[in-house]
Short mmCIF file of C-alpha atoms in Angstrom, two decimals:
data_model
loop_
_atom_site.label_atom_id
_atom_site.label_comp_id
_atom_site.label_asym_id
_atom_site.label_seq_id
_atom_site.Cartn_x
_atom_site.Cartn_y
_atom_site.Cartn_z
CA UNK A 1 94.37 87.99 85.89
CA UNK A 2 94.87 89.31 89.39
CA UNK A 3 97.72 86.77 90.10
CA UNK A 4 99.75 88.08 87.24
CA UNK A 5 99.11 91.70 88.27
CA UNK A 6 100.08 90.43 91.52
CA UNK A 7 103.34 88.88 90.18
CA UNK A 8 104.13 91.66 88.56
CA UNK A 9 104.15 93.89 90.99
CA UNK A 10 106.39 91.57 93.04
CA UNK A 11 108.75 91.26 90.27
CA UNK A 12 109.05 94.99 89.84
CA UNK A 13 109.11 95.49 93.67
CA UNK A 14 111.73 93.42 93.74
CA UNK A 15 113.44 94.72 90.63
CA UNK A 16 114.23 97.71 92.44
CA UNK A 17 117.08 96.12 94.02
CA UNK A 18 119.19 96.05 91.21
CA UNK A 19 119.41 99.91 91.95
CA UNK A 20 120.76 99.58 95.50
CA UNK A 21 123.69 101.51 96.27
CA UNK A 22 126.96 98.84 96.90
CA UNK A 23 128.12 99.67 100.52
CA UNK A 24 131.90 100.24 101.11
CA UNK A 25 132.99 97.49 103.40
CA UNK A 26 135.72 96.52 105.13
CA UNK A 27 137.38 93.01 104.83
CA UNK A 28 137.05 90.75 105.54
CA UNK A 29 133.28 91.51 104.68
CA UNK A 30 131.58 91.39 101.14
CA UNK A 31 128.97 93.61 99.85
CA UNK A 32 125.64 91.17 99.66
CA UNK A 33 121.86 92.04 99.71
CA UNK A 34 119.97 90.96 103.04
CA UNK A 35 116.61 90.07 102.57
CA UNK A 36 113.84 89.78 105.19
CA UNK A 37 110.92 87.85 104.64
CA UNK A 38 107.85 88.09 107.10
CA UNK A 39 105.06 85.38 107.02
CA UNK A 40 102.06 85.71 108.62
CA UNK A 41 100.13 82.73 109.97
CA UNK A 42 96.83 83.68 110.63
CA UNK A 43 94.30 81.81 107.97
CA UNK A 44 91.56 84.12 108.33
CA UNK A 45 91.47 85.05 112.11
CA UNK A 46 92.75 82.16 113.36
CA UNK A 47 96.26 80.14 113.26
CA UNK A 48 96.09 78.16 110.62
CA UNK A 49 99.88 77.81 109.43
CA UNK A 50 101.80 75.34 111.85
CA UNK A 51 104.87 74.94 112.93
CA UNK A 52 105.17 71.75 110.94
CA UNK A 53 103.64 72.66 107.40
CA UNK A 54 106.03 76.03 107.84
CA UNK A 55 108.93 73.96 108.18
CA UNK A 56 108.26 71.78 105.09
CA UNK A 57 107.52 75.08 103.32
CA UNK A 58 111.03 75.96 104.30
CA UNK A 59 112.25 72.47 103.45
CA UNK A 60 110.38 72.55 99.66
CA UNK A 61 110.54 75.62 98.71
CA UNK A 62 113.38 78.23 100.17
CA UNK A 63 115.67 75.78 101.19
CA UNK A 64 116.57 74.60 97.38
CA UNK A 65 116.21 78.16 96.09
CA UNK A 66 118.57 79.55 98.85
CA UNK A 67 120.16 76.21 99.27
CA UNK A 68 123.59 78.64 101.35
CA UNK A 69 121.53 79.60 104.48
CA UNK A 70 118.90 81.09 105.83
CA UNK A 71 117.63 81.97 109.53
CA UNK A 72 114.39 81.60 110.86
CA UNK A 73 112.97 83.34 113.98
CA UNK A 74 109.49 83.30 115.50
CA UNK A 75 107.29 86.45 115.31
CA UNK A 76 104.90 88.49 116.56
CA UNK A 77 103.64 91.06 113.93
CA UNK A 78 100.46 93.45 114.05
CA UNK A 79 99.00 94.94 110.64
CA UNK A 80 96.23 97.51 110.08
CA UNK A 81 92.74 95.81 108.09
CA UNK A 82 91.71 99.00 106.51
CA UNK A 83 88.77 97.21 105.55
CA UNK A 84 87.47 95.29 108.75
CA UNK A 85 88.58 99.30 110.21
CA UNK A 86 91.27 97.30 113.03
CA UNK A 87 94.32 96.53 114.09
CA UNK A 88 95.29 92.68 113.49
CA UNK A 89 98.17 90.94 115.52
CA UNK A 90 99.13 87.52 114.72
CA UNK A 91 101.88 85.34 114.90
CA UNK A 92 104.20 84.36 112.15
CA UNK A 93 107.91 83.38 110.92
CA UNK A 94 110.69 86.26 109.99
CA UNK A 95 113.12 84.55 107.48
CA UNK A 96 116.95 85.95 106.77
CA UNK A 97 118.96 85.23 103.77
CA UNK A 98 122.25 86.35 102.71
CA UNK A 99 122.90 86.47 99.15
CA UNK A 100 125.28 87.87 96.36
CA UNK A 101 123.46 90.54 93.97
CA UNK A 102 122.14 87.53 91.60
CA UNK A 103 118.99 88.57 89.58
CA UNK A 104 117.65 84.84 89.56
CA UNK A 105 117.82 84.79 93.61
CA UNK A 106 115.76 88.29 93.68
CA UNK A 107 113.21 86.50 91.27
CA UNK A 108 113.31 83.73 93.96
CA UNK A 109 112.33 85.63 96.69
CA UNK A 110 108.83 86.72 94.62
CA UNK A 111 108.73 82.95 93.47
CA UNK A 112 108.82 82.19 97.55
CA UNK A 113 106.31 84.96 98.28
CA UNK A 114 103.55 83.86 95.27
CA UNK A 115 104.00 80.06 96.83
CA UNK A 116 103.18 81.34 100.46
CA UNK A 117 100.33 82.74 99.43
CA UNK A 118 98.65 80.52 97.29
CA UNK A 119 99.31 77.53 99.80
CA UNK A 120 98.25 79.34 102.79
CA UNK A 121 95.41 81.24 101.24
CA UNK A 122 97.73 84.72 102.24
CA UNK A 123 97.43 88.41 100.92
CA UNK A 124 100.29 89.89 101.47
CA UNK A 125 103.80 88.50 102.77
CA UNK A 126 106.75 91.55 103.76
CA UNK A 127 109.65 91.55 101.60
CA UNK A 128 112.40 94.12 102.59
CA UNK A 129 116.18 93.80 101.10
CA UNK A 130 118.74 96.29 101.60
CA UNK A 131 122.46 96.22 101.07
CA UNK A 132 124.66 94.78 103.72
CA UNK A 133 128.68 94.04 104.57
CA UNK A 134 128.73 90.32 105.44
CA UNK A 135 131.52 88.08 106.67
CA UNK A 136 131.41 84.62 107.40
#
């Protein structure tokens, strides 16, 4: 029951986008969405997601659903455990993609997000998209 609660309130998070304002760009740039994606890698308080098993997370399951691009960068993030009453750094993976406003790709990034999280025993991964000018 939680997990559907849970994917619901991914899907509506991420429904939201459909209302994003379409930004006025100059060619030879396109208005697209720009996602950001932050994965923590802490399993409990220690590292438990390596470099490897990220990269075939990458390789199974964003690479086919964002099969155009995508940019990964190593990070250092810090988050506050209300209920341990403390501030948690930990190291984890920021992941870019680029995409045309396409509902299916926004219910891929909550698709990515539930996957995370049930492989890597996770309680939260960061999801921020915003509208962007893009050229390539």
């Amino acid at each position: 029951m939680v997990r559907i609660l849970v994917a619901g309130a991914v899907a509506a998070s991420l429904g939201g986008c459909a209302t994003l304002p379409t930004p006025a760009c100059l060619p030879p740039s396109q208005p697209m969405l720009s996602a950001e994606l932050a994965f923590g890698r802490n399993i409990g308080d220690r590292l438990g997601v390596s470099d490897v098993e990220f990269a075939r997370f990458v390789a199974e399951e964003i690479t086919p659903r964002f099969p155009d691009g995508l940019t990964v960068v190593d990070s250092v993030g810090q988050w506050h455990d209300i209920a341990r009453g403390r501030l948690v750094r930990e190291r984890g993976k920021l992941v870019s993609i680029v995409f045309a406003e396409n509902p299916a790709q926004r219910a891929a990034l909550g698709e990515i997000v539930e996957l995370y999280k049930r492989r890597f025993r996770q309680h939260v991964v960061m999801v921020a998209v915003r509208p962007s000018c893009v050229s390539f």
